[in-house]
Amino acid sequence: MVVSTRMALPVVLGALVVLQNIATTKSFEVYWNIPTFMCSQFGLDFSGVNRTYAVMQNTNDSFRGDAVSILYDPGKFPALLEKPSTKTLYKRNGGVPQEGNLTEHLEMFERHLDELIPDRNFSGIGVIDFESWRPIYRQNFGSLQPYKDLSVRIEKERHPFWSASHLEREATRRFEATGRDFMERTLLVAKQRRPLAAWGYYAFPYCFNMNGGANGGRENCSPEVQRENNRILWLFDESDIIFPSVYLRQKLSPTEREQLIRGRVREATRVAQRTIGSKPRRKVLTYLRYVYTDTIEYLKESDWVNALAAMKSTGSDGLILWGSSFDLNTRQKCTTFKAYLENTLGPILNSLQQRYIVENPPEQSV
């Protein structure tokens, strides 16, 4: 991936398109959740990104800090994990929530929280990233199917003479009831231990649009998925912020990428409006990776333009830029990303912020 300075002009022009298409009735926050601190070992400094591009960035470019902190698989959630040597699954804390020890998980979560966010006055955004299973039983399909299989086997052992349909219903009931306990109590502990922060779970609500599955090329979440998201409003009621994920794939067409974003953000704003005691509604901050997940190539400037417009048009309050440590683990990757930031991503972010400055000048005293 070679980034040329000749890209700068079309990028700026593309940014102007963003400014023409995005309403500026409210601010649009941009958070930096990219591990560019890794590039310091190669003599590349990203600590001034917040000043140069008007984004929210942790002090000294730390990955977890005063602006944003993400916790990957914190605590001891029940999970089925793969042994690298044999590729077989083993159970952590019972494997599925109905077999898990909630107290053990919460104690471990508190320890992880104190280690990763030691500042008890942390007032940034806190993101819990747990993706091993989903609290809606049906949604554990594909690579998550083993959670359903194990749940049914457990019920078969408990009730050997029940019918298959009865076992499935009981597996669903117990999985969802205990899954709620784990996810809800984890969020409550985070809010109790770091009360000044704004907390939520990464990637919720799920939508499964534009994925080639049963929902096919549908822009909006299916009615079934919307009903399921209504059943976990308890999760959004306890969340301070909702964090939908709109990572893009290059195999999708530009129009399909826009549809993916609009559908997922629209569903996030829908559930945000349904939360209890939320006036104004819960804030929606949308996670977007700066590379296509299927090719790991940088997003084209046109996709940035379209993505920002799609987010704003469907109610997103801001954007969280995310990157993997794999993206920045060599000198070449860091150097290439710095050029990409300066010539492609940065000008768009600056132009977006400049629009707000022009459109919303401070009131002048008489």
Coordinates of C-alpha atoms in Angstrom, one line a residue:
M1 CA 0.0 0.0 0.0
V2 CA 1.8 3.1 -1.3
V3 CA 0.3 6.4 -0.4
S4 CA 1.1 9.3 -2.7
T5 CA 0.9 13.0 -1.9
R6 CA -0.9 13.3 -5.2
M7 CA -4.0 11.9 -3.3
A8 CA -4.3 15.0 -1.2
L9 CA -6.2 17.1 -3.8
P10 CA -9.0 14.6 -4.5
V11 CA -9.2 14.0 -0.8
V12 CA -9.8 17.6 0.0
L13 CA -12.4 17.8 -2.8
G14 CA -14.0 14.7 -1.4
A15 CA -14.1 16.3 2.0
L16 CA -16.0 19.2 0.5
V17 CA -18.6 16.8 -0.6
V18 CA -18.9 15.6 2.9
L19 CA -19.4 19.1 4.1
Q20 CA -22.2 19.7 1.5
N21 CA -24.0 16.5 2.5
I22 CA -23.7 16.4 6.2
A23 CA -26.0 18.5 8.4
T24 CA -24.2 20.5 11.0
T25 CA -27.0 21.0 13.5
K26 CA -24.9 19.3 16.1
S27 CA -21.3 18.4 16.7
F28 CA -19.9 15.1 15.4
E29 CA -17.3 13.7 17.7
V30 CA -14.3 11.7 16.5
Y31 CA -12.3 9.5 18.8
W32 CA -8.9 8.0 18.2
N33 CA -8.8 4.3 19.2
I34 CA -5.8 3.3 17.0
P35 CA -2.7 1.8 18.7
T36 CA -0.3 4.3 17.1
F37 CA 1.7 4.3 20.3
M38 CA 3.3 1.2 18.8
C39 CA 5.0 3.3 16.2
S40 CA 7.0 5.2 18.8
Q41 CA 9.5 2.3 18.8
F42 CA 10.3 3.3 15.2
G43 CA 10.7 7.0 16.0
L44 CA 7.2 8.0 14.7
D45 CA 5.2 10.2 17.0
F46 CA 1.4 10.4 16.7
S47 CA 0.8 12.1 20.1
G48 CA -0.3 15.4 18.3
V49 CA -3.1 13.9 16.3
N50 CA -5.7 15.6 18.5
R51 CA -4.2 19.0 17.9
T52 CA -3.7 18.5 14.1
Y53 CA -7.0 16.9 13.3
A54 CA -9.3 17.9 16.1
V55 CA -10.0 14.4 17.3
M56 CA -10.4 13.1 20.9
Q57 CA -7.1 11.3 21.7
N58 CA -5.6 9.9 24.9
T59 CA -2.8 11.9 26.4
N60 CA 0.6 10.8 25.1
D61 CA -1.1 8.6 22.5
S62 CA -1.6 5.8 25.1
F63 CA -4.0 3.1 23.8
R64 CA -6.1 3.4 27.0
G65 CA -6.3 6.7 28.6
D66 CA -8.3 9.8 29.6
A67 CA -10.4 10.0 26.3
V68 CA -11.2 6.4 25.5
S69 CA -10.4 3.0 27.0
I70 CA -11.5 -0.3 25.5
L71 CA -11.4 -3.6 27.5
Y72 CA -11.0 -6.7 25.4
D73 CA -12.7 -9.8 26.8
P74 CA -12.4 -8.5 30.4
G75 CA -13.1 -10.6 33.5
K76 CA -13.9 -14.3 33.2
F77 CA -16.9 -14.5 30.9
P78 CA -18.0 -18.1 30.2
A79 CA -16.6 -19.0 26.8
L80 CA -15.6 -21.8 24.5
L81 CA -12.0 -21.1 23.6
E82 CA -9.8 -22.8 21.0
K83 CA -6.5 -24.6 21.9
P84 CA -4.0 -23.4 19.3
S85 CA -2.1 -26.7 19.4
T86 CA -5.1 -28.9 18.7
K87 CA -7.8 -26.5 17.4
T88 CA -10.2 -28.1 19.8
L89 CA -12.5 -26.1 22.1
Y90 CA -12.2 -26.0 25.9
K91 CA -14.5 -24.4 28.5
R92 CA -13.7 -21.3 30.4
N93 CA -15.9 -20.7 33.4
G94 CA -18.4 -23.3 32.4
G95 CA -18.3 -22.5 28.7
V96 CA -21.8 -21.2 28.5
P97 CA -23.5 -18.6 30.8
Q98 CA -25.9 -21.1 32.4
E99 CA -22.9 -23.1 33.7
G100 CA -20.7 -20.1 34.6
N101 CA -19.8 -18.6 38.0
L102 CA -20.9 -15.0 37.9
T103 CA -19.1 -14.1 41.2
E104 CA -15.8 -15.4 39.9
H105 CA -16.3 -13.4 36.7
L106 CA -17.1 -10.1 38.4
E107 CA -14.2 -10.4 40.8
M108 CA -11.9 -10.9 37.8
F109 CA -13.5 -8.1 36.0
E110 CA -12.9 -5.7 38.9
R111 CA -9.2 -6.7 38.9
H112 CA -8.9 -6.2 35.1
L113 CA -10.7 -2.8 35.4
D114 CA -8.3 -1.6 38.1
E115 CA -5.3 -2.8 36.1
L116 CA -6.3 -1.3 32.8
I117 CA -8.1 1.8 34.0
P118 CA -6.4 2.6 37.4
D119 CA -7.7 6.2 37.5
R120 CA -10.9 6.1 39.6
N121 CA -11.8 9.5 38.2
F122 CA -11.6 8.3 34.6
S123 CA -14.3 10.4 32.7
G124 CA -13.8 9.3 29.1
I125 CA -15.7 6.6 27.2
G126 CA -15.3 3.0 28.4
V127 CA -16.0 0.2 25.9
I128 CA -16.5 -3.4 26.9
D129 CA -15.6 -5.6 24.0
F130 CA -17.0 -9.1 24.5
E131 CA -17.7 -11.1 21.4
S132 CA -17.5 -14.8 22.4
W133 CA -21.3 -15.2 22.4
R134 CA -24.4 -13.0 22.0
P135 CA -27.2 -12.7 24.6
I136 CA -29.8 -13.7 22.0
Y137 CA -29.6 -17.5 21.7
R138 CA -30.6 -17.6 18.1
Q139 CA -27.9 -15.2 17.1
N140 CA -25.2 -17.6 18.0
F141 CA -24.8 -19.0 14.5
G142 CA -21.9 -19.7 12.3
S143 CA -18.7 -19.9 14.4
L144 CA -20.8 -19.4 17.5
Q145 CA -22.9 -22.5 16.9
P146 CA -21.0 -24.6 19.5
Y147 CA -22.7 -22.5 22.2
K148 CA -26.1 -23.6 21.1
D149 CA -24.9 -27.2 20.7
L150 CA -23.4 -27.3 24.2
S151 CA -26.6 -25.7 25.7
V152 CA -28.8 -28.4 24.2
R153 CA -26.5 -31.2 25.4
I154 CA -26.6 -29.8 28.9
E155 CA -30.4 -29.8 28.8
K156 CA -30.4 -33.4 27.4
E157 CA -28.4 -34.5 30.4
R158 CA -30.8 -32.7 32.8
H159 CA -33.9 -33.9 31.0
P160 CA -33.1 -37.1 29.1
F161 CA -36.7 -37.8 28.1
W162 CA -37.7 -34.4 26.8
S163 CA -38.4 -33.8 23.1
A164 CA -35.8 -32.0 20.9
S165 CA -38.1 -29.0 20.6
H166 CA -38.6 -28.8 24.4
L167 CA -34.8 -29.1 25.0
E168 CA -34.2 -26.3 22.5
R169 CA -36.7 -24.0 24.2
E170 CA -35.2 -24.7 27.7
A171 CA -31.7 -24.2 26.3
T172 CA -32.8 -20.8 24.9
R173 CA -34.5 -19.7 28.1
R174 CA -31.6 -20.6 30.4
F175 CA -28.9 -19.3 28.1
E176 CA -30.6 -15.9 27.7
A177 CA -31.5 -15.5 31.3
T178 CA -28.0 -16.2 32.6
G179 CA -26.4 -14.4 29.6
R180 CA -28.3 -11.3 30.7
D181 CA -27.0 -11.7 34.3
F182 CA -23.4 -11.7 33.1
M183 CA -23.6 -8.8 30.6
E184 CA -25.8 -6.6 32.8
R185 CA -23.9 -7.1 36.0
T186 CA -20.6 -6.5 34.3
L187 CA -21.9 -3.2 33.0
L188 CA -23.2 -2.2 36.4
V189 CA -19.9 -3.0 38.1
A190 CA -18.1 -0.8 35.5
K191 CA -20.4 2.1 36.1
Q192 CA -20.1 1.7 39.9
R193 CA -16.3 1.4 39.9
R194 CA -15.7 4.2 37.3
P195 CA -18.9 6.3 37.7
L196 CA -17.6 9.4 35.8
A197 CA -17.1 7.4 32.6
A198 CA -19.6 6.7 29.8
W199 CA -20.0 2.9 29.3
G200 CA -21.3 0.6 26.7
Y201 CA -20.7 -2.7 24.8
Y202 CA -18.9 -2.7 21.5
A203 CA -20.9 -3.8 18.4
F204 CA -24.4 -3.6 19.9
P205 CA -27.0 -3.7 18.5
Y206 CA -26.3 -6.3 16.0
C207 CA -28.0 -6.1 12.6
F208 CA -26.6 -8.7 10.2
N209 CA -27.4 -6.6 7.2
M210 CA -25.5 -6.8 3.9
N211 CA -23.8 -10.0 5.0
G212 CA -24.9 -12.3 2.2
G213 CA -26.9 -14.5 4.6
A214 CA -30.7 -14.7 5.1
N215 CA -30.8 -10.9 5.3
G216 CA -29.0 -10.8 1.9
G217 CA -28.7 -7.4 0.4
R218 CA -31.2 -5.8 2.8
E219 CA -30.1 -2.3 4.0
N220 CA -32.2 -2.4 7.2
C221 CA -32.1 -5.0 9.9
S222 CA -34.7 -7.7 9.4
P223 CA -37.9 -7.4 11.5
E224 CA -36.8 -10.5 13.4
V225 CA -33.5 -8.9 14.4
Q226 CA -35.3 -5.7 15.4
R227 CA -37.7 -7.7 17.7
E228 CA -34.7 -9.5 19.2
N229 CA -33.0 -6.2 19.9
N230 CA -36.2 -5.0 21.6
R231 CA -35.8 -8.0 23.9
I232 CA -32.4 -6.8 25.1
L233 CA -33.4 -3.2 25.7
W234 CA -32.2 -3.9 29.3
L235 CA -28.6 -3.7 27.8
F236 CA -29.2 -0.3 26.2
D237 CA -31.1 1.0 29.2
E238 CA -27.9 0.4 31.3
S239 CA -25.5 1.7 28.7
D240 CA -24.4 5.3 28.6
I241 CA -23.4 5.1 24.9
I242 CA -24.3 2.7 22.1
F243 CA -21.4 1.5 19.9
P244 CA -22.5 0.0 16.6
S245 CA -19.8 -1.4 14.4
V246 CA -19.7 -0.7 10.7
Y247 CA -16.4 -2.3 9.5
L248 CA -16.3 -2.4 5.7
R249 CA -15.4 -5.1 3.3
Q250 CA -13.8 -4.4 -0.1
K251 CA -15.9 -7.1 -1.8
L252 CA -19.0 -5.0 -1.2
S253 CA -19.8 -2.3 -3.8
P254 CA -19.6 1.3 -2.7
T255 CA -23.4 1.5 -2.6
E256 CA -23.5 -1.7 -0.4
R257 CA -21.0 -0.2 2.0
E258 CA -23.2 2.8 2.5
Q259 CA -26.2 0.6 3.0
L260 CA -24.4 -1.4 5.6
I261 CA -23.6 1.7 7.5
R262 CA -27.0 3.3 7.2
G263 CA -28.8 0.1 8.3
R264 CA -26.6 -0.5 11.4
V265 CA -26.6 3.1 12.6
R266 CA -30.3 3.5 12.0
E267 CA -30.9 0.4 14.2
A268 CA -28.6 1.9 16.9
T269 CA -30.5 5.2 16.9
R270 CA -33.8 3.3 17.0
V271 CA -32.9 1.4 20.2
A272 CA -31.3 4.5 21.6
Q273 CA -34.7 6.3 21.3
R274 CA -36.4 3.4 23.1
T275 CA -34.2 3.4 26.2
I276 CA -35.7 4.3 29.6
G277 CA -35.0 7.7 31.1
S278 CA -33.1 8.9 28.0
K279 CA -33.8 12.6 27.3
P280 CA -32.0 13.3 25.1
R281 CA -31.6 9.8 23.8
R282 CA -28.5 7.7 24.4
K283 CA -25.5 8.9 22.4
V284 CA -24.5 6.7 19.4
L285 CA -20.8 6.5 18.5
T286 CA -20.0 4.4 15.5
Y287 CA -16.9 2.1 15.3
L288 CA -15.1 2.1 11.9
R289 CA -11.8 0.5 11.1
Y290 CA -9.6 2.4 8.6
V291 CA -8.9 -0.7 6.5
Y292 CA -11.2 -3.1 4.7
T293 CA -11.5 -6.2 6.9
D294 CA -11.2 -8.7 4.0
T295 CA -8.1 -7.2 2.3
I296 CA -6.5 -5.0 5.0
E297 CA -6.1 -2.3 2.5
Y298 CA -6.8 1.3 3.4
L299 CA -10.3 2.7 2.9
K300 CA -10.5 4.8 -0.2
E301 CA -11.2 8.5 0.2
S302 CA -14.6 8.1 -1.5
D303 CA -15.6 5.5 1.2
W304 CA -14.7 8.0 4.0
V305 CA -16.9 10.6 2.3
N306 CA -19.8 8.2 1.9
A307 CA -19.3 6.7 5.4
L308 CA -19.4 10.0 7.2
A309 CA -22.5 11.1 5.2
A310 CA -24.2 7.8 6.0
M311 CA -23.5 8.0 9.7
K312 CA -24.7 11.6 10.0
S313 CA -27.9 11.0 7.9
T314 CA -29.0 8.2 10.2
G315 CA -28.3 9.8 13.5
S316 CA -24.7 8.9 14.6
D317 CA -23.3 11.4 17.1
G318 CA -19.7 10.6 16.2
L319 CA -17.1 8.1 15.0
I320 CA -14.5 6.0 16.8
L321 CA -11.5 5.2 14.6
W322 CA -10.2 1.8 15.4
G323 CA -7.1 -0.1 14.3
S324 CA -5.5 -3.5 15.2
S325 CA -2.0 -3.9 16.6
F326 CA -1.4 -6.1 13.6
D327 CA -1.8 -3.0 11.4
L328 CA 1.1 -1.2 13.0
N329 CA 3.6 -3.8 14.1
T330 CA 6.4 -2.9 11.7
R331 CA 8.3 0.3 10.7
Q332 CA 6.9 0.0 7.2
K333 CA 3.3 -0.2 8.3
C334 CA 3.7 2.8 10.6
T335 CA 5.4 4.9 7.9
T336 CA 2.7 4.0 5.4
F337 CA -0.1 4.8 7.9
K338 CA 1.4 8.2 8.7
A339 CA 1.4 9.1 5.0
Y340 CA -2.2 7.9 4.7
L341 CA -3.2 9.9 7.7
E342 CA -1.5 13.1 6.4
N343 CA -2.8 12.7 2.8
T344 CA -6.1 11.0 3.0
L345 CA -7.8 10.6 6.4
G346 CA -6.5 13.8 8.1
P347 CA -7.7 16.3 5.5
I348 CA -11.2 14.8 5.6
L349 CA -11.3 15.0 9.4
N350 CA -10.0 18.6 9.3
S351 CA -12.5 19.6 6.7
L352 CA -15.4 18.1 8.7
Q353 CA -14.4 20.0 11.8
Q354 CA -13.8 23.3 9.9
R355 CA -17.4 23.0 8.6
Y356 CA -18.6 23.2 12.2
I357 CA -16.5 26.2 13.0
V358 CA -17.9 28.1 10.0
E359 CA -21.5 27.0 10.5
N360 CA -21.6 27.4 14.3
P361 CA -19.6 30.6 15.2
P362 CA -19.7 31.7 18.8
E363 CA -22.2 34.4 19.6
Q364 CA -20.7 37.9 19.7
S365 CA -21.4 40.2 22.5
V366 CA -23.3 43.4 21.8

